[in-house]
JSON list of C-alpha atoms in Angstrom, two decimals:
[
{"chain": "A", "resi": 51, "resn": "UNK", "atom": "CA", "xyz": [103.64, 97.51, 93.01]},
{"chain": "A", "resi": 52, "resn": "UNK", "atom": "CA", "xyz": [102.76, 94.16, 91.50]},
{"chain": "A", "resi": 53, "resn": "UNK", "atom": "CA", "xyz": [101.07, 95.77, 88.60]},
{"chain": "A", "resi": 54, "resn": "UNK", "atom": "CA", "xyz": [103.83, 98.15, 87.95]},
{"chain": "A", "resi": 55, "resn": "UNK", "atom": "CA", "xyz": [106.57, 95.42, 87.89]},
{"chain": "A", "resi": 56, "resn": "UNK", "atom": "CA", "xyz": [104.40, 93.39, 85.60]},
{"chain": "A", "resi": 57, "resn": "UNK", "atom": "CA", "xyz": [104.11, 96.34, 83.20]},
{"chain": "A", "resi": 58, "resn": "UNK", "atom": "CA", "xyz": [107.83, 96.89, 83.22]},
{"chain": "A", "resi": 59, "resn": "UNK", "atom": "CA", "xyz": [109.05, 93.28, 83.46]},
{"chain": "A", "resi": 60, "resn": "UNK", "atom": "CA", "xyz": [111.79, 91.87, 81.38]},
{"chain": "A", "resi": 61, "resn": "UNK", "atom": "CA", "xyz": [111.16, 89.73, 78.45]},
{"chain": "A", "resi": 62, "resn": "UNK", "atom": "CA", "xyz": [111.15, 85.95, 79.56]},
{"chain": "A", "resi": 63, "resn": "UNK", "atom": "CA", "xyz": [113.99, 83.66, 78.51]},
{"chain": "A", "resi": 64, "resn": "UNK", "atom": "CA", "xyz": [111.40, 81.01, 78.87]},
{"chain": "A", "resi": 65, "resn": "UNK", "atom": "CA", "xyz": [107.78, 80.78, 80.14]},
{"chain": "A", "resi": 66, "resn": "UNK", "atom": "CA", "xyz": [105.39, 78.13, 80.97]},
{"chain": "A", "resi": 67, "resn": "UNK", "atom": "CA", "xyz": [102.11, 77.97, 78.97]},
{"chain": "A", "resi": 68, "resn": "UNK", "atom": "CA", "xyz": [100.86, 74.80, 80.87]},
{"chain": "A", "resi": 69, "resn": "UNK", "atom": "CA", "xyz": [97.26, 75.53, 82.10]},
{"chain": "A", "resi": 70, "resn": "UNK", "atom": "CA", "xyz": [97.97, 73.92, 85.40]},
{"chain": "A", "resi": 71, "resn": "UNK", "atom": "CA", "xyz": [100.79, 76.45, 86.09]},
{"chain": "A", "resi": 72, "resn": "UNK", "atom": "CA", "xyz": [98.44, 79.41, 85.24]},
{"chain": "A", "resi": 73, "resn": "UNK", "atom": "CA", "xyz": [95.66, 77.85, 87.42]},
{"chain": "A", "resi": 74, "resn": "UNK", "atom": "CA", "xyz": [97.93, 77.45, 90.37]},
{"chain": "A", "resi": 75, "resn": "UNK", "atom": "CA", "xyz": [99.15, 80.98, 89.92]},
{"chain": "A", "resi": 76, "resn": "UNK", "atom": "CA", "xyz": [95.66, 82.43, 89.80]},
{"chain": "A", "resi": 77, "resn": "UNK", "atom": "CA", "xyz": [94.55, 80.22, 92.61]},
{"chain": "A", "resi": 78, "resn": "UNK", "atom": "CA", "xyz": [97.49, 81.12, 94.83]},
{"chain": "A", "resi": 79, "resn": "UNK", "atom": "CA", "xyz": [96.95, 84.74, 94.21]},
{"chain": "A", "resi": 80, "resn": "UNK", "atom": "CA", "xyz": [93.18, 84.76, 94.51]},
{"chain": "A", "resi": 81, "resn": "UNK", "atom": "CA", "xyz": [91.93, 82.20, 97.01]},
{"chain": "A", "resi": 82, "resn": "UNK", "atom": "CA", "xyz": [93.35, 84.23, 99.98]},
{"chain": "A", "resi": 83, "resn": "UNK", "atom": "CA", "xyz": [91.24, 87.12, 98.95]},
{"chain": "A", "resi": 84, "resn": "UNK", "atom": "CA", "xyz": [88.11, 85.19, 99.84]},
{"chain": "A", "resi": 85, "resn": "UNK", "atom": "CA", "xyz": [88.71, 85.11, 103.63]},
{"chain": "A", "resi": 86, "resn": "UNK", "atom": "CA", "xyz": [86.23, 86.84, 105.95]},
{"chain": "A", "resi": 87, "resn": "UNK", "atom": "CA", "xyz": [86.43, 88.62, 109.26]},
{"chain": "A", "resi": 88, "resn": "UNK", "atom": "CA", "xyz": [85.59, 86.63, 112.12]},
{"chain": "A", "resi": 89, "resn": "UNK", "atom": "CA", "xyz": [84.98, 87.43, 115.85]},
{"chain": "A", "resi": 90, "resn": "UNK", "atom": "CA", "xyz": [87.09, 86.39, 118.76]},
{"chain": "A", "resi": 91, "resn": "UNK", "atom": "CA", "xyz": [90.79, 86.63, 118.02]},
{"chain": "A", "resi": 92, "resn": "UNK", "atom": "CA", "xyz": [93.00, 83.91, 119.34]},
{"chain": "A", "resi": 93, "resn": "UNK", "atom": "CA", "xyz": [95.80, 86.32, 120.09]},
{"chain": "A", "resi": 94, "resn": "UNK", "atom": "CA", "xyz": [95.80, 89.99, 121.03]},
{"chain": "A", "resi": 95, "resn": "UNK", "atom": "CA", "xyz": [95.14, 91.97, 117.87]},
{"chain": "A", "resi": 96, "resn": "UNK", "atom": "CA", "xyz": [98.58, 93.69, 118.11]},
{"chain": "A", "resi": 97, "resn": "UNK", "atom": "CA", "xyz": [100.20, 90.23, 117.69]},
{"chain": "A", "resi": 98, "resn": "UNK", "atom": "CA", "xyz": [98.13, 89.38, 114.55]},
{"chain": "A", "resi": 99, "resn": "UNK", "atom": "CA", "xyz": [98.78, 92.91, 113.17]},
{"chain": "A", "resi": 100, "resn": "UNK", "atom": "CA", "xyz": [102.44, 92.61, 113.86]},
{"chain": "A", "resi": 101, "resn": "UNK", "atom": "CA", "xyz": [102.61, 89.35, 112.01]},
{"chain": "A", "resi": 102, "resn": "UNK", "atom": "CA", "xyz": [100.72, 90.87, 109.05]},
{"chain": "A", "resi": 103, "resn": "UNK", "atom": "CA", "xyz": [103.03, 93.90, 109.07]},
{"chain": "A", "resi": 104, "resn": "UNK", "atom": "CA", "xyz": [106.14, 91.61, 109.08]},
{"chain": "A", "resi": 105, "resn": "UNK", "atom": "CA", "xyz": [104.68, 89.45, 106.28]},
{"chain": "A", "resi": 106, "resn": "UNK", "atom": "CA", "xyz": [103.90, 92.67, 104.17]},
{"chain": "A", "resi": 107, "resn": "UNK", "atom": "CA", "xyz": [107.49, 93.76, 104.66]},
{"chain": "A", "resi": 108, "resn": "UNK", "atom": "CA", "xyz": [108.84, 90.45, 103.65]},
{"chain": "A", "resi": 109, "resn": "UNK", "atom": "CA", "xyz": [106.60, 90.58, 100.55]},
{"chain": "A", "resi": 110, "resn": "UNK", "atom": "CA", "xyz": [107.65, 94.04, 99.67]},
{"chain": "A", "resi": 111, "resn": "UNK", "atom": "CA", "xyz": [111.31, 93.06, 99.99]},
{"chain": "A", "resi": 112, "resn": "UNK", "atom": "CA", "xyz": [110.86, 90.15, 97.82]},
{"chain": "A", "resi": 113, "resn": "UNK", "atom": "CA", "xyz": [108.95, 92.16, 95.10]},
{"chain": "A", "resi": 114, "resn": "UNK", "atom": "CA", "xyz": [111.65, 94.96, 95.33]},
{"chain": "A", "resi": 115, "resn": "UNK", "atom": "CA", "xyz": [114.25, 92.17, 94.87]},
{"chain": "A", "resi": 116, "resn": "UNK", "atom": "CA", "xyz": [112.67, 90.64, 91.89]},
{"chain": "A", "resi": 117, "resn": "UNK", "atom": "CA", "xyz": [112.00, 94.01, 90.38]},
{"chain": "A", "resi": 118, "resn": "UNK", "atom": "CA", "xyz": [111.65, 93.53, 86.63]},
{"chain": "A", "resi": 119, "resn": "UNK", "atom": "CA", "xyz": [111.68, 89.78, 87.03]},
{"chain": "A", "resi": 120, "resn": "UNK", "atom": "CA", "xyz": [108.25, 89.74, 88.72]},
{"chain": "A", "resi": 121, "resn": "UNK", "atom": "CA", "xyz": [105.35, 87.68, 87.19]},
{"chain": "A", "resi": 122, "resn": "UNK", "atom": "CA", "xyz": [102.63, 85.25, 88.18]},
{"chain": "A", "resi": 123, "resn": "UNK", "atom": "CA", "xyz": [103.19, 82.02, 86.14]},
{"chain": "A", "resi": 124, "resn": "UNK", "atom": "CA", "xyz": [106.52, 80.29, 85.90]},
{"chain": "A", "resi": 125, "resn": "UNK", "atom": "CA", "xyz": [109.01, 82.07, 83.81]},
{"chain": "A", "resi": 126, "resn": "UNK", "atom": "CA", "xyz": [112.64, 82.70, 83.59]},
{"chain": "A", "resi": 127, "resn": "UNK", "atom": "CA", "xyz": [113.45, 86.40, 83.44]},
{"chain": "A", "resi": 128, "resn": "UNK", "atom": "CA", "xyz": [117.02, 86.00, 84.97]},
{"chain": "A", "resi": 129, "resn": "UNK", "atom": "CA", "xyz": [117.82, 84.39, 88.29]},
{"chain": "A", "resi": 130, "resn": "UNK", "atom": "CA", "xyz": [117.63, 86.60, 91.41]},
{"chain": "A", "resi": 131, "resn": "UNK", "atom": "CA", "xyz": [119.88, 85.31, 94.12]},
{"chain": "A", "resi": 132, "resn": "UNK", "atom": "CA", "xyz": [120.41, 88.49, 96.24]},
{"chain": "A", "resi": 133, "resn": "UNK", "atom": "CA", "xyz": [118.64, 90.29, 99.05]},
{"chain": "A", "resi": 134, "resn": "UNK", "atom": "CA", "xyz": [115.40, 88.51, 100.04]},
{"chain": "A", "resi": 135, "resn": "UNK", "atom": "CA", "xyz": [116.28, 85.63, 97.75]},
{"chain": "A", "resi": 136, "resn": "UNK", "atom": "CA", "xyz": [119.57, 84.91, 99.52]},
{"chain": "A", "resi": 137, "resn": "UNK", "atom": "CA", "xyz": [117.56, 83.74, 102.47]},
{"chain": "A", "resi": 138, "resn": "UNK", "atom": "CA", "xyz": [114.86, 81.49, 100.95]},
{"chain": "A", "resi": 139, "resn": "UNK", "atom": "CA", "xyz": [114.03, 80.72, 97.30]},
{"chain": "A", "resi": 140, "resn": "UNK", "atom": "CA", "xyz": [110.51, 81.93, 97.52]},
{"chain": "A", "resi": 141, "resn": "UNK", "atom": "CA", "xyz": [110.38, 84.85, 99.94]},
{"chain": "A", "resi": 142, "resn": "UNK", "atom": "CA", "xyz": [107.35, 86.39, 98.48]},
{"chain": "A", "resi": 143, "resn": "UNK", "atom": "CA", "xyz": [105.25, 83.12, 99.17]},
{"chain": "A", "resi": 144, "resn": "UNK", "atom": "CA", "xyz": [106.73, 83.29, 102.69]},
{"chain": "A", "resi": 145, "resn": "UNK", "atom": "CA", "xyz": [105.51, 86.90, 103.19]},
{"chain": "A", "resi": 146, "resn": "UNK", "atom": "CA", "xyz": [102.01, 85.93, 101.98]},
{"chain": "A", "resi": 147, "resn": "UNK", "atom": "CA", "xyz": [101.86, 83.00, 104.47]},
{"chain": "A", "resi": 148, "resn": "UNK", "atom": "CA", "xyz": [103.10, 85.18, 107.41]},
{"chain": "A", "resi": 149, "resn": "UNK", "atom": "CA", "xyz": [100.41, 87.77, 106.55]},
{"chain": "A", "resi": 150, "resn": "UNK", "atom": "CA", "xyz": [97.71, 85.04, 106.27]},
{"chain": "A", "resi": 151, "resn": "UNK", "atom": "CA", "xyz": [98.74, 83.46, 109.56]},
{"chain": "A", "resi": 152, "resn": "UNK", "atom": "CA", "xyz": [98.43, 86.87, 111.36]},
{"chain": "A", "resi": 153, "resn": "UNK", "atom": "CA", "xyz": [94.93, 87.37, 109.65]},
{"chain": "A", "resi": 154, "resn": "UNK", "atom": "CA", "xyz": [93.89, 83.85, 110.71]},
{"chain": "A", "resi": 155, "resn": "UNK", "atom": "CA", "xyz": [94.92, 84.34, 114.34]},
{"chain": "A", "resi": 156, "resn": "UNK", "atom": "CA", "xyz": [92.88, 87.50, 114.60]},
{"chain": "A", "resi": 157, "resn": "UNK", "atom": "CA", "xyz": [89.98, 86.23, 112.45]},
{"chain": "A", "resi": 158, "resn": "UNK", "atom": "CA", "xyz": [89.69, 82.60, 113.39]},
{"chain": "A", "resi": 159, "resn": "UNK", "atom": "CA", "xyz": [86.96, 80.50, 111.73]},
{"chain": "A", "resi": 160, "resn": "UNK", "atom": "CA", "xyz": [86.77, 77.05, 110.24]},
{"chain": "A", "resi": 161, "resn": "UNK", "atom": "CA", "xyz": [85.95, 78.81, 106.90]},
{"chain": "A", "resi": 162, "resn": "UNK", "atom": "CA", "xyz": [89.13, 80.93, 106.99]},
{"chain": "A", "resi": 163, "resn": "UNK", "atom": "CA", "xyz": [91.26, 78.01, 108.26]},
{"chain": "A", "resi": 164, "resn": "UNK", "atom": "CA", "xyz": [89.92, 75.68, 105.43]},
{"chain": "A", "resi": 165, "resn": "UNK", "atom": "CA", "xyz": [90.45, 78.34, 102.81]},
{"chain": "A", "resi": 166, "resn": "UNK", "atom": "CA", "xyz": [93.94, 79.05, 103.88]},
{"chain": "A", "resi": 167, "resn": "UNK", "atom": "CA", "xyz": [94.82, 75.26, 104.02]},
{"chain": "A", "resi": 168, "resn": "UNK", "atom": "CA", "xyz": [93.66, 75.07, 100.35]},
{"chain": "A", "resi": 169, "resn": "UNK", "atom": "CA", "xyz": [95.53, 78.18, 99.55]},
{"chain": "A", "resi": 170, "resn": "UNK", "atom": "CA", "xyz": [98.70, 77.08, 101.16]},
{"chain": "A", "resi": 171, "resn": "UNK", "atom": "CA", "xyz": [98.40, 73.72, 99.44]},
{"chain": "A", "resi": 172, "resn": "UNK", "atom": "CA", "xyz": [98.04, 75.63, 96.08]},
{"chain": "A", "resi": 173, "resn": "UNK", "atom": "CA", "xyz": [101.08, 77.83, 96.91]},
{"chain": "A", "resi": 174, "resn": "UNK", "atom": "CA", "xyz": [103.22, 74.71, 97.72]},
{"chain": "A", "resi": 175, "resn": "UNK", "atom": "CA", "xyz": [102.20, 73.12, 94.38]},
{"chain": "A", "resi": 176, "resn": "UNK", "atom": "CA", "xyz": [102.78, 76.35, 92.63]},
{"chain": "A", "resi": 177, "resn": "UNK", "atom": "CA", "xyz": [106.30, 76.49, 94.19]},
{"chain": "A", "resi": 178, "resn": "UNK", "atom": "CA", "xyz": [107.13, 72.93, 93.08]},
{"chain": "A", "resi": 179, "resn": "UNK", "atom": "CA", "xyz": [105.85, 73.56, 89.47]},
{"chain": "A", "resi": 180, "resn": "UNK", "atom": "CA", "xyz": [107.81, 76.92, 89.33]},
{"chain": "A", "resi": 181, "resn": "UNK", "atom": "CA", "xyz": [110.96, 75.15, 90.58]},
{"chain": "A", "resi": 182, "resn": "UNK", "atom": "CA", "xyz": [110.54, 72.35, 88.08]},
{"chain": "A", "resi": 183, "resn": "UNK", "atom": "CA", "xyz": [110.60, 74.97, 85.41]},
{"chain": "A", "resi": 184, "resn": "UNK", "atom": "CA", "xyz": [113.39, 77.00, 86.68]},
{"chain": "A", "resi": 185, "resn": "UNK", "atom": "CA", "xyz": [115.64, 74.00, 87.52]},
{"chain": "A", "resi": 186, "resn": "UNK", "atom": "CA", "xyz": [116.14, 73.43, 83.64]},
{"chain": "A", "resi": 187, "resn": "UNK", "atom": "CA", "xyz": [118.48, 76.55, 83.93]},
{"chain": "A", "resi": 188, "resn": "UNK", "atom": "CA", "xyz": [122.01, 75.59, 85.29]},
{"chain": "A", "resi": 189, "resn": "UNK", "atom": "CA", "xyz": [122.16, 79.00, 86.96]},
{"chain": "A", "resi": 190, "resn": "UNK", "atom": "CA", "xyz": [119.01, 78.32, 88.88]},
{"chain": "A", "resi": 191, "resn": "UNK", "atom": "CA", "xyz": [120.40, 74.81, 89.78]},
{"chain": "A", "resi": 192, "resn": "UNK", "atom": "CA", "xyz": [123.56, 76.42, 91.37]},
{"chain": "A", "resi": 193, "resn": "UNK", "atom": "CA", "xyz": [121.40, 78.95, 93.23]},
{"chain": "A", "resi": 194, "resn": "UNK", "atom": "CA", "xyz": [119.18, 76.07, 94.54]},
{"chain": "A", "resi": 195, "resn": "UNK", "atom": "CA", "xyz": [122.24, 74.38, 95.90]},
{"chain": "A", "resi": 196, "resn": "UNK", "atom": "CA", "xyz": [123.42, 77.61, 97.63]},
{"chain": "A", "resi": 197, "resn": "UNK", "atom": "CA", "xyz": [119.88, 78.62, 98.96]},
{"chain": "A", "resi": 198, "resn": "UNK", "atom": "CA", "xyz": [118.70, 75.33, 100.21]},
{"chain": "A", "resi": 199, "resn": "UNK", "atom": "CA", "xyz": [115.38, 76.22, 101.77]},
{"chain": "A", "resi": 200, "resn": "UNK", "atom": "CA", "xyz": [112.32, 77.14, 99.76]},
{"chain": "A", "resi": 201, "resn": "UNK", "atom": "CA", "xyz": [109.90, 78.94, 102.34]},
{"chain": "A", "resi": 202, "resn": "UNK", "atom": "CA", "xyz": [111.18, 78.53, 105.94]},
{"chain": "A", "resi": 203, "resn": "UNK", "atom": "CA", "xyz": [114.83, 78.90, 106.79]},
{"chain": "A", "resi": 204, "resn": "UNK", "atom": "CA", "xyz": [116.08, 75.74, 108.34]},
{"chain": "A", "resi": 205, "resn": "UNK", "atom": "CA", "xyz": [112.80, 73.80, 107.73]},
{"chain": "A", "resi": 206, "resn": "UNK", "atom": "CA", "xyz": [111.45, 73.80, 104.17]}
]
């Protein structure tokens, strides 16, 4: 789905060419792929699998919401404020984190925990850089005032 939406995406109104933005985008996308299976789940496997399924559904809803606006690095292809984006400003990242927490709970290891802590830090840095870019658009500023939370409703 991601590749399809990238192939049909809208032309950007503006897009970042900053190397840091691209590095954060690639790191946020690739670092979580480096986790490994580990023995001894901390929770029953159905709990971890359920979290992963919920996270995948949140991610799919976010990607379907963005549709032709989807991209990796910060770009303005029109502001999406409906559906998944009416709950938090970055629901795709929320979905990724839910999947990753589910995986970590069923595959606990210091390696996986360390990798996810780095990946989550990269995602938060990516989110802030993306917002810095988008907040130059008055439409996004109004959206950010309406949808106050970035990742977790009521918290952040």
